[in-house]
PDB file of C-alpha atoms in Angstrom:
ATOM      1  CA  LYS A   1     155.132  -9.947 237.037  1.00 73.00           C
ATOM      2  CA  LEU A   2     158.468  -8.853 235.604  1.00 79.00           C
ATOM      3  CA  GLY A   3     157.422  -9.253 231.987  1.00 85.00           C
ATOM      4  CA  VAL A   4     160.614 -11.154 231.090  1.00 86.00           C
ATOM      5  CA  GLU A   5     159.934 -13.495 228.183  1.00 90.00           C
ATOM      6  CA  LYS A   6     163.417 -15.039 227.927  1.00 92.00           C
ATOM      7  CA  ALA A   7     166.354 -15.031 230.329  1.00 93.00           C
ATOM      8  CA  VAL A   8     169.765 -16.396 231.151  1.00 95.00           C
ATOM      9  CA  LEU A   9     169.345 -18.678 234.156  1.00 97.00           C
ATOM     10  CA  LEU A  10     172.050 -19.075 236.812  1.00 97.00           C
ATOM     11  CA  GLY A  11     171.551 -21.533 239.632  1.00 97.00           C
ATOM     12  CA  HIS A  12     173.807 -22.336 242.589  1.00 97.00           C
ATOM     13  CA  SER A  13     173.688 -25.611 244.536  1.00 94.00           C
ATOM     14  CA  MET A  14     170.014 -26.645 244.674  1.00 94.00           C
ATOM     15  CA  GLY A  15     169.390 -23.915 242.108  1.00 96.00           C
ATOM     16  CA  VAL A  16     171.137 -26.047 239.463  1.00 97.00           C
ATOM     17  CA  GLN A  17     168.311 -28.566 239.651  1.00 96.00           C
ATOM     18  CA  VAL A  18     165.788 -25.728 239.597  1.00 96.00           C
ATOM     19  CA  ILE A  19     167.099 -24.188 236.357  1.00 97.00           C
ATOM     20  CA  LEU A  20     167.414 -27.589 234.690  1.00 97.00           C
ATOM     21  CA  GLU A  21     163.804 -28.370 235.553  1.00 96.00           C
ATOM     22  CA  PHE A  22     162.728 -24.960 234.268  1.00 97.00           C
ATOM     23  CA  TYR A  23     164.549 -25.693 230.986  1.00 97.00           C
ATOM     24  CA  ARG A  24     162.770 -29.034 230.760  1.00 97.00           C
ATOM     25  CA  LYS A  25     159.373 -27.360 231.006  1.00 96.00           C
ATOM     26  CA  TYR A  26     160.031 -24.062 229.189  1.00 96.00           C
ATOM     27  CA  PRO A  27     163.068 -24.430 226.875  1.00 96.00           C
ATOM     28  CA  GLU A  28     161.832 -21.636 224.613  1.00 96.00           C
ATOM     29  CA  ARG A  29     162.139 -19.149 227.494  1.00 96.00           C
ATOM     30  CA  VAL A  30     165.801 -19.831 228.315  1.00 97.00           C
ATOM     31  CA  THR A  31     168.654 -18.221 226.353  1.00 96.00           C
ATOM     32  CA  ALA A  32     171.582 -19.685 228.351  1.00 97.00           C
ATOM     33  CA  LEU A  33     172.297 -21.783 231.430  1.00 98.00           C
ATOM     34  CA  LEU A  34     174.908 -21.295 234.145  1.00 98.00           C
ATOM     35  CA  PRO A  35     174.896 -24.180 236.647  1.00 98.00           C
ATOM     36  CA  VAL A  36     177.202 -23.343 239.595  1.00 98.00           C
ATOM     37  CA  CYS A  37     178.467 -25.881 242.143  1.00 97.00           C
ATOM     38  CA  GLY A  38     175.519 -28.217 241.858  1.00 95.00           C
ATOM     39  CA  THR A  39     174.409 -31.545 240.479  1.00 95.00           C
ATOM     40  CA  SER A  40     171.619 -32.562 238.129  1.00 95.00           C
ATOM     41  CA  ALA A  41     170.169 -35.273 240.363  1.00 92.00           C
ATOM     42  CA  HIS A  42     170.063 -36.895 243.821  1.00 91.00           C
ATOM     43  CA  ALA A  43     172.354 -34.486 245.654  1.00 88.00           C
ATOM     44  CA  PHE A  44     172.953 -36.658 248.720  1.00 88.00           C
ATOM     45  CA  ARG A  45     174.221 -39.620 246.688  1.00 86.00           C
ATOM     46  CA  THR A  46     177.489 -37.777 246.090  1.00 86.00           C
ATOM     47  CA  PHE A  47     177.558 -35.573 249.212  1.00 86.00           C
ATOM     48  CA  TYR A  48     181.183 -35.359 250.449  1.00 82.00           C
ATOM     49  CA  GLY A  49     182.040 -37.993 247.815  1.00 79.00           C
ATOM     50  CA  MET A  50     180.463 -40.727 249.961  1.00 78.00           C
ATOM     51  CA  ARG A  51     177.427 -42.991 249.711  1.00 77.00           C
ATOM     52  CA  TRP A  52     176.369 -43.060 253.373  1.00 80.00           C
ATOM     53  CA  PRO A  53     174.611 -39.630 253.314  1.00 81.00           C
ATOM     54  CA  GLU A  54     172.115 -41.084 250.839  1.00 81.00           C
ATOM     55  CA  ARG A  55     171.046 -43.633 253.492  1.00 84.00           C
ATOM     56  CA  PHE A  56     171.101 -41.447 256.599  1.00 87.00           C
ATOM     57  CA  VAL A  57     170.287 -37.856 255.564  1.00 87.00           C
ATOM     58  CA  PRO A  58     166.773 -38.399 254.111  1.00 88.00           C
ATOM     59  CA  PRO A  59     165.503 -40.239 257.242  1.00 90.00           C
ATOM     60  CA  LEU A  60     166.929 -37.465 259.416  1.00 89.00           C
ATOM     61  CA  LEU A  61     165.184 -34.851 257.276  1.00 90.00           C
ATOM     62  CA  ARG A  62     161.874 -36.699 257.531  1.00 91.00           C
ATOM     63  CA  ALA A  63     162.247 -36.844 261.303  1.00 93.00           C
ATOM     64  CA  GLY A  64     163.092 -33.145 261.324  1.00 90.00           C
ATOM     65  CA  GLU A  65     159.969 -32.420 259.286  1.00 92.00           C
ATOM     66  CA  ARG A  66     157.787 -34.345 261.751  1.00 93.00           C
ATOM     67  CA  HIS A  67     159.320 -32.659 264.798  1.00 94.00           C
ATOM     68  CA  ALA A  68     160.160 -29.289 263.258  1.00 93.00           C
ATOM     69  CA  ASP A  69     159.065 -27.236 266.266  1.00 93.00           C
ATOM     70  CA  ALA A  70     161.259 -29.168 268.699  1.00 94.00           C
ATOM     71  CA  VAL A  71     164.239 -29.063 266.337  1.00 93.00           C
ATOM     72  CA  ALA A  72     163.785 -25.317 265.809  1.00 93.00           C
ATOM     73  CA  ARG A  73     164.020 -24.640 269.552  1.00 94.00           C
ATOM     74  CA  ILE A  74     167.523 -26.150 269.554  1.00 94.00           C
ATOM     75  CA  LEU A  75     168.846 -25.440 266.071  1.00 94.00           C
ATOM     76  CA  LYS A  76     167.818 -21.823 265.559  1.00 95.00           C
ATOM     77  CA  PRO A  77     169.567 -20.418 268.665  1.00 95.00           C
ATOM     78  CA  PHE A  78     172.677 -22.407 267.722  1.00 95.00           C
ATOM     79  CA  LEU A  79     172.711 -20.952 264.172  1.00 94.00           C
ATOM     80  CA  ARG A  80     172.725 -17.443 265.671  1.00 95.00           C
ATOM     81  CA  THR A  81     175.933 -18.101 267.620  1.00 95.00           C
ATOM     82  CA  TRP A  82     179.539 -17.802 266.386  1.00 94.00           C
ATOM     83  CA  LEU A  83     180.034 -21.597 266.260  1.00 95.00           C
ATOM     84  CA  PRO A  84     178.571 -22.592 262.841  1.00 94.00           C
ATOM     85  CA  ASP A  85     181.164 -20.614 260.861  1.00 95.00           C
ATOM     86  CA  PRO A  86     184.333 -22.259 262.270  1.00 94.00           C
ATOM     87  CA  LEU A  87     182.641 -25.671 262.210  1.00 94.00           C
ATOM     88  CA  ALA A  88     181.889 -25.227 258.502  1.00 93.00           C
ATOM     89  CA  ARG A  89     185.538 -24.338 257.881  1.00 94.00           C
ATOM     90  CA  VAL A  90     186.911 -27.252 259.891  1.00 93.00           C
ATOM     91  CA  GLY A  91     184.589 -29.623 258.023  1.00 90.00           C
ATOM     92  CA  GLY A  92     185.770 -28.354 254.645  1.00 91.00           C
ATOM     93  CA  ALA A  93     182.353 -27.029 253.675  1.00 92.00           C
ATOM     94  CA  VAL A  94     183.970 -23.648 252.951  1.00 94.00           C
ATOM     95  CA  ASN A  95     187.552 -22.544 252.379  1.00 94.00           C
ATOM     96  CA  TRP A  96     189.102 -21.506 255.702  1.00 92.00           C
ATOM     97  CA  TYR A  97     190.981 -18.539 254.228  1.00 93.00           C
ATOM     98  CA  LEU A  98     189.005 -17.493 251.155  1.00 94.00           C
ATOM     99  CA  CYS A  99     185.377 -17.513 252.313  1.00 94.00           C
ATOM    100  CA  PRO A 100     184.457 -14.151 253.933  1.00 93.00           C
ATOM    101  CA  ARG A 101     183.325 -14.615 257.525  1.00 94.00           C
ATOM    102  CA  GLU A 102     180.656 -11.903 257.342  1.00 94.00           C
ATOM    103  CA  ILE A 103     178.987 -13.656 254.416  1.00 94.00           C
ATOM    104  CA  MET A 104     178.808 -16.942 256.311  1.00 95.00           C
ATOM    105  CA  GLU A 105     177.427 -15.174 259.382  1.00 94.00           C
ATOM    106  CA  ASP A 106     174.682 -13.641 257.214  1.00 95.00           C
ATOM    107  CA  TYR A 107     174.014 -17.059 255.703  1.00 94.00           C
ATOM    108  CA  PHE A 108     173.565 -18.764 259.079  1.00 94.00           C
ATOM    109  CA  ARG A 109     171.327 -15.929 260.314  1.00 95.00           C
ATOM    110  CA  HIS A 110     169.210 -16.442 257.210  1.00 95.00           C
ATOM    111  CA  MET A 111     169.070 -20.199 257.888  1.00 94.00           C
ATOM    112  CA  ALA A 112     167.857 -19.448 261.403  1.00 95.00           C
ATOM    113  CA  SER A 113     164.975 -17.408 259.975  1.00 95.00           C
ATOM    114  CA  LEU A 114     163.663 -20.217 257.758  1.00 94.00           C
ATOM    115  CA  ASP A 115     160.661 -22.403 258.450  1.00 94.00           C
ATOM    116  CA  LEU A 116     162.406 -25.707 259.211  1.00 92.00           C
ATOM    117  CA  ARG A 117     159.514 -27.856 258.063  1.00 94.00           C
ATOM    118  CA  SER A 118     159.563 -26.216 254.625  1.00 94.00           C
ATOM    119  CA  ALA A 119     163.369 -26.396 254.503  1.00 93.00           C
ATOM    120  CA  ALA A 120     163.306 -30.135 255.236  1.00 92.00           C
ATOM    121  CA  ARG A 121     160.743 -30.699 252.488  1.00 93.00           C
ATOM    122  CA  ALA A 122     162.870 -28.735 250.005  1.00 92.00           C
ATOM    123  CA  LEU A 123     165.980 -30.782 250.825  1.00 91.00           C
ATOM    124  CA  LEU A 124     164.035 -34.033 250.477  1.00 92.00           C
ATOM    125  CA  ALA A 125     162.710 -32.879 247.104  1.00 92.00           C
ATOM    126  CA  MET A 126     166.286 -32.076 246.049  1.00 90.00           C
ATOM    127  CA  GLU A 127     167.334 -35.649 246.840  1.00 90.00           C
ATOM    128  CA  GLU A 128     164.355 -37.196 245.021  1.00 91.00           C
ATOM    129  CA  HIS A 129     164.609 -34.961 241.950  1.00 93.00           C
ATOM    130  CA  ALA A 130     166.545 -36.005 238.829  1.00 93.00           C
ATOM    131  CA  ALA A 131     167.186 -34.067 235.625  1.00 95.00           C
ATOM    132  CA  GLU A 132     169.961 -36.191 234.129  1.00 95.00           C
ATOM    133  CA  ASP A 133     167.785 -36.876 231.093  1.00 96.00           C
ATOM    134  CA  VAL A 134     167.594 -33.131 230.392  1.00 97.00           C
ATOM    135  CA  LEU A 135     171.349 -32.647 229.961  1.00 97.00           C
ATOM    136  CA  GLU A 136     171.726 -34.196 226.507  1.00 96.00           C
ATOM    137  CA  THR A 137     168.708 -32.237 225.223  1.00 97.00           C
ATOM    138  CA  ILE A 138     170.237 -28.816 225.994  1.00 97.00           C
ATOM    139  CA  ARG A 139     170.848 -26.820 222.806  1.00 96.00           C
ATOM    140  CA  ILE A 140     171.667 -23.387 224.199  1.00 97.00           C
ATOM    141  CA  PRO A 141     174.945 -21.832 225.425  1.00 96.00           C
ATOM    142  CA  THR A 142     175.881 -23.350 228.792  1.00 97.00           C
ATOM    143  CA  LEU A 143     178.711 -22.546 231.187  1.00 97.00           C
ATOM    144  CA  VAL A 144     179.190 -25.080 233.983  1.00 97.00           C
ATOM    145  CA  ILE A 145     181.118 -23.803 237.036  1.00 97.00           C
ATOM    146  CA  ALA A 146     182.666 -26.002 239.720  1.00 97.00           C
ATOM    147  CA  GLY A 147     184.791 -25.573 242.831  1.00 96.00           C
ATOM    148  CA  GLU A 148     188.020 -27.534 242.869  1.00 96.00           C
ATOM    149  CA  ASP A 149     187.561 -28.503 246.544  1.00 96.00           C
ATOM    150  CA  ASP A 150     183.759 -28.649 246.716  1.00 96.00           C
ATOM    151  CA  ARG A 151     182.798 -31.324 249.256  1.00 93.00           C
ATOM    152  CA  PHE A 152     179.031 -30.981 248.780  1.00 92.00           C
ATOM    153  CA  THR A 153     179.176 -31.440 245.005  1.00 94.00           C
ATOM    154  CA  PRO A 154     182.570 -32.987 244.170  1.00 94.00           C
ATOM    155  CA  LEU A 155     184.392 -31.859 241.057  1.00 95.00           C
ATOM    156  CA  SER A 156     184.023 -35.294 239.422  1.00 94.00           C
ATOM    157  CA  VAL A 157     180.221 -35.018 239.691  1.00 94.00           C
ATOM    158  CA  VAL A 158     180.106 -31.571 238.067  1.00 96.00           C
ATOM    159  CA  GLU A 159     182.558 -32.646 235.374  1.00 96.00           C
ATOM    160  CA  LYS A 160     180.333 -35.594 234.495  1.00 96.00           C
ATOM    161  CA  MET A 161     177.367 -33.222 234.141  1.00 96.00           C
ATOM    162  CA  TRP A 162     179.422 -30.884 231.942  1.00 97.00           C
ATOM    163  CA  ARG A 163     180.429 -33.748 229.616  1.00 96.00           C
ATOM    164  CA  SER A 164     176.756 -34.696 229.205  1.00 97.00           C
ATOM    165  CA  ILE A 165     175.731 -31.247 227.883  1.00 97.00           C
ATOM    166  CA  PRO A 166     176.522 -30.781 224.160  1.00 96.00           C
ATOM    167  CA  GLY A 167     178.901 -27.874 223.549  1.00 95.00           C
ATOM    168  CA  ALA A 168     178.986 -26.789 227.200  1.00 97.00           C
ATOM    169  CA  GLU A 169     181.878 -24.749 228.569  1.00 97.00           C
ATOM    170  CA  PHE A 170     183.570 -25.472 231.896  1.00 97.00           C
ATOM    171  CA  LEU A 171     185.208 -23.371 234.611  1.00 97.00           C
ATOM    172  CA  VAL A 172     186.916 -24.844 237.678  1.00 96.00           C
ATOM    173  CA  ILE A 173     187.579 -22.290 240.421  1.00 96.00           C
ATOM    174  CA  PRO A 174     190.940 -23.138 242.066  1.00 96.00           C
ATOM    175  CA  LYS A 175     190.617 -24.008 245.765  1.00 95.00           C
ATOM    176  CA  GLY A 176     186.907 -23.214 245.515  1.00 96.00           C
ATOM    177  CA  THR A 177     184.438 -25.042 247.747  1.00 96.00           C
ATOM    178  CA  HIS A 178     180.645 -25.064 247.613  1.00 96.00           C
ATOM    179  CA  THR A 179     180.834 -21.320 248.226  1.00 95.00           C
ATOM    180  CA  ALA A 180     183.321 -20.725 245.399  1.00 96.00           C
ATOM    181  CA  LEU A 181     181.212 -17.870 244.059  1.00 94.00           C
ATOM    182  CA  VAL A 182     182.117 -15.740 247.108  1.00 95.00           C
ATOM    183  CA  GLU A 183     185.622 -17.176 247.540  1.00 96.00           C
ATOM    184  CA  ASN A 184     186.786 -16.036 244.108  1.00 96.00           C
ATOM    185  CA  PRO A 185     184.064 -13.712 242.788  1.00 95.00           C
ATOM    186  CA  LEU A 186     186.398 -11.841 240.432  1.00 95.00           C
ATOM    187  CA  LEU A 187     187.344 -14.954 238.453  1.00 95.00           C
ATOM    188  CA  MET A 188     183.755 -16.136 238.285  1.00 95.00           C
ATOM    189  CA  ASN A 189     182.361 -12.744 237.248  1.00 94.00           C
ATOM    190  CA  ILE A 190     184.976 -12.191 234.540  1.00 93.00           C
ATOM    191  CA  ARG A 191     184.366 -15.664 233.090  1.00 95.00           C
ATOM    192  CA  ILE A 192     180.600 -15.154 233.090  1.00 94.00           C
ATOM    193  CA  GLU A 193     181.005 -11.758 231.419  1.00 91.00           C
ATOM    194  CA  LEU A 194     183.219 -13.259 228.711  1.00 92.00           C
ATOM    195  CA  PHE A 195     180.653 -16.024 228.199  1.00 94.00           C
ATOM    196  CA  LEU A 196     177.764 -13.585 227.820  1.00 92.00           C
ATOM    197  CA  ARG A 197     179.671 -11.204 225.532  1.00 89.00           C
ATOM    198  CA  GLU A 198     180.797 -14.065 223.299  1.00 90.00           C
ATOM    199  CA  HIS A 199     177.357 -15.597 222.874  1.00 91.00           C
ATOM    200  CA  PHE A 200     175.174 -12.478 222.905  1.00 89.00           C
ATOM    201  CA  PRO A 201     176.985  -9.706 220.977  1.00 83.00           C
ATOM    202  CA  GLU A 202     173.641  -8.541 219.593  1.00 80.00           C
ATOM    203  CA  HIS A 203     172.959  -6.884 222.956  1.00 73.00           C
ATOM    204  CA  GLY A 204     175.489  -4.177 222.062  1.00 67.00           C
ATOM    205  CA  TYR A 205     178.306  -4.952 224.472  1.00 65.00           C
ATOM    206  CA  PRO A 206     181.830  -4.131 223.233  1.00 64.00           C
ATOM    207  CA  VAL A 207     183.976  -7.157 222.538  1.00 62.00           C
ATOM    208  CA  LEU A 208     186.375  -8.089 225.326  1.00 62.00           C
ATOM    209  CA  LYS A 209     189.951  -8.755 224.295  1.00 60.00           C
ATOM    210  CA  ALA A 210     192.454 -10.302 226.693  1.00 53.00           C
ATOM    211  CA  LEU A 211     195.744  -8.431 227.005  1.00 45.00           C
ATOM    212  CA  GLY A 212     198.175 -10.406 229.121  1.00 44.00           C
ATOM    213  CA  THR A 213     196.735 -10.643 232.615  1.00 42.00           C
ATOM    214  CA  HIS A 214     194.276  -7.809 231.988  1.00 42.00           C
ATOM    215  CA  VAL A 215     190.892  -7.737 230.292  1.00 43.00           C
ATOM    216  CA  GLN A 216     190.165  -4.604 228.295  1.00 43.00           C
ATOM    217  CA  ALA A 217     186.946  -3.558 226.598  1.00 42.00           C
ATOM    218  CA  MET A 218     187.650  -2.823 222.939  1.00 40.00           C
ATOM    219  CA  PRO A 219     185.301  -0.545 220.972  1.00 40.00           C
ATOM    220  CA  VAL A 220     183.387  -2.190 218.167  1.00 39.00           C
ATOM    221  CA  SER A 221     184.581  -0.426 215.016  1.00 39.00           C
ATOM    222  CA  LYS A 222     186.072  -1.307 211.648  1.00 36.00           C
ATOM    223  CA  GLY A 223     188.896   1.222 211.888  1.00 42.00           C
ATOM    224  CA  ARG A 224     191.912   0.778 214.132  1.00 42.00           C
ATOM    225  CA  ASP A 225     193.033   3.368 216.614  1.00 45.00           C
ATOM    226  CA  LYS A 226     196.676   4.191 215.865  1.00 45.00           C
ATOM    227  CA  ALA A 227     197.101   6.577 218.775  1.00 47.00           C
ATOM    228  CA  PRO A 228     198.196   3.965 221.348  1.00 48.00           C
ATOM    229  CA  ALA A 229     200.945   2.681 219.013  1.00 47.00           C
ATOM    230  CA  ALA A 230     202.197   6.214 218.373  1.00 50.00           C
ATOM    231  CA  LYS A 231     202.294   6.945 222.096  1.00 49.00           C
ATOM    232  CA  LYS A 232     204.290   3.770 222.746  1.00 48.00           C
ATOM    233  CA  LYS A 233     206.801   4.701 220.002  1.00 53.00           C
ATOM    234  CA  ALA A 234     207.227   8.190 221.442  1.00 54.00           C
ATOM    235  CA  ALA A 235     207.708   6.758 224.913  1.00 52.00           C
ATOM    236  CA  ARG A 236     210.434   4.425 223.668  1.00 54.00           C
ATOM    237  CA  LYS A 237     212.267   7.323 221.998  1.00 53.00           C
ATOM    238  CA  SER A 238     211.972   9.392 225.173  1.00 50.00           C
ATOM    239  CA  ARG A 239     213.436   6.605 227.317  1.00 49.00           C
ATOM    240  CA  ALA A 240     216.230   5.979 224.812  1.00 50.00           C
ATOM    241  CA  GLY A 241     217.132   9.660 224.686  1.00 52.00           C
ATOM    242  CA  GLY A 242     217.216   9.968 228.433  1.00 49.00           C
ATOM    243  CA  LEU A 243     219.736   7.171 229.044  1.00 46.00           C
ATOM    244  CA  PRO A 244     223.316   8.257 229.809  1.00 47.00           C
ATOM    245  CA  LYS A 245     225.859   7.326 227.169  1.00 47.00           C
ATOM    246  CA  ARG A 246     228.417   4.693 228.162  1.00 45.00           C
ATOM    247  CA  ARG A 247     231.995   5.893 228.057  1.00 46.00           C
ATOM    248  CA  ARG A 248     234.637   3.868 226.313  1.00 47.00           C
ATOM    249  CA  GLY A 249     238.102   3.158 227.574  1.00 43.00           C
TER     250      GLY A 249
END
């Protein structure tokens, strides 16, 4: 046991449904929600923005569950080869240029280590599960994150979820796919940090103030530091004094 009474919950893909279901059952234990690249219900109904996966994927998963051992003998060796990564890129599952190859290779090796019967059951449960009714009941800070080019959970699906959550904030990662969190981790991490600092200042973090394209941590104090302004003024005088005078005539 970790002894954590309340926590900020972040869920990616299937994890979005997990954190929404946790909020349904234990709302008093959740301080904020961060759903990332996922839907609130019936994931295969919007898979690749099409309706046919809803009809064909669940029967295939049930067949895979029944014949898991036979499927594993074919699928697991394949997942350990170099082929799954380029196939995922060609199919638009991940961004060809932005998604790190080593991360995808680790992911497919992990997939090869899973018990396929349990994996099939989890995917079937994801399709059958629905938490759409939970969205309008959420009364805690929520930041919804989507990938602009996510084929698994299209942007329109995530945007609809965001609009259903009162007061929720929204981040769209440009050119991001279902793996947007590793394709543009800097943007995602900065936005999450801003979200947490804005909503939970009581934890003692200094306030973040945006300065142009940079983000700088500003000390929490009532007085203002005049040193930076004085340094800038001195620098301007130094530059002005060092310029050669233009001759007339």
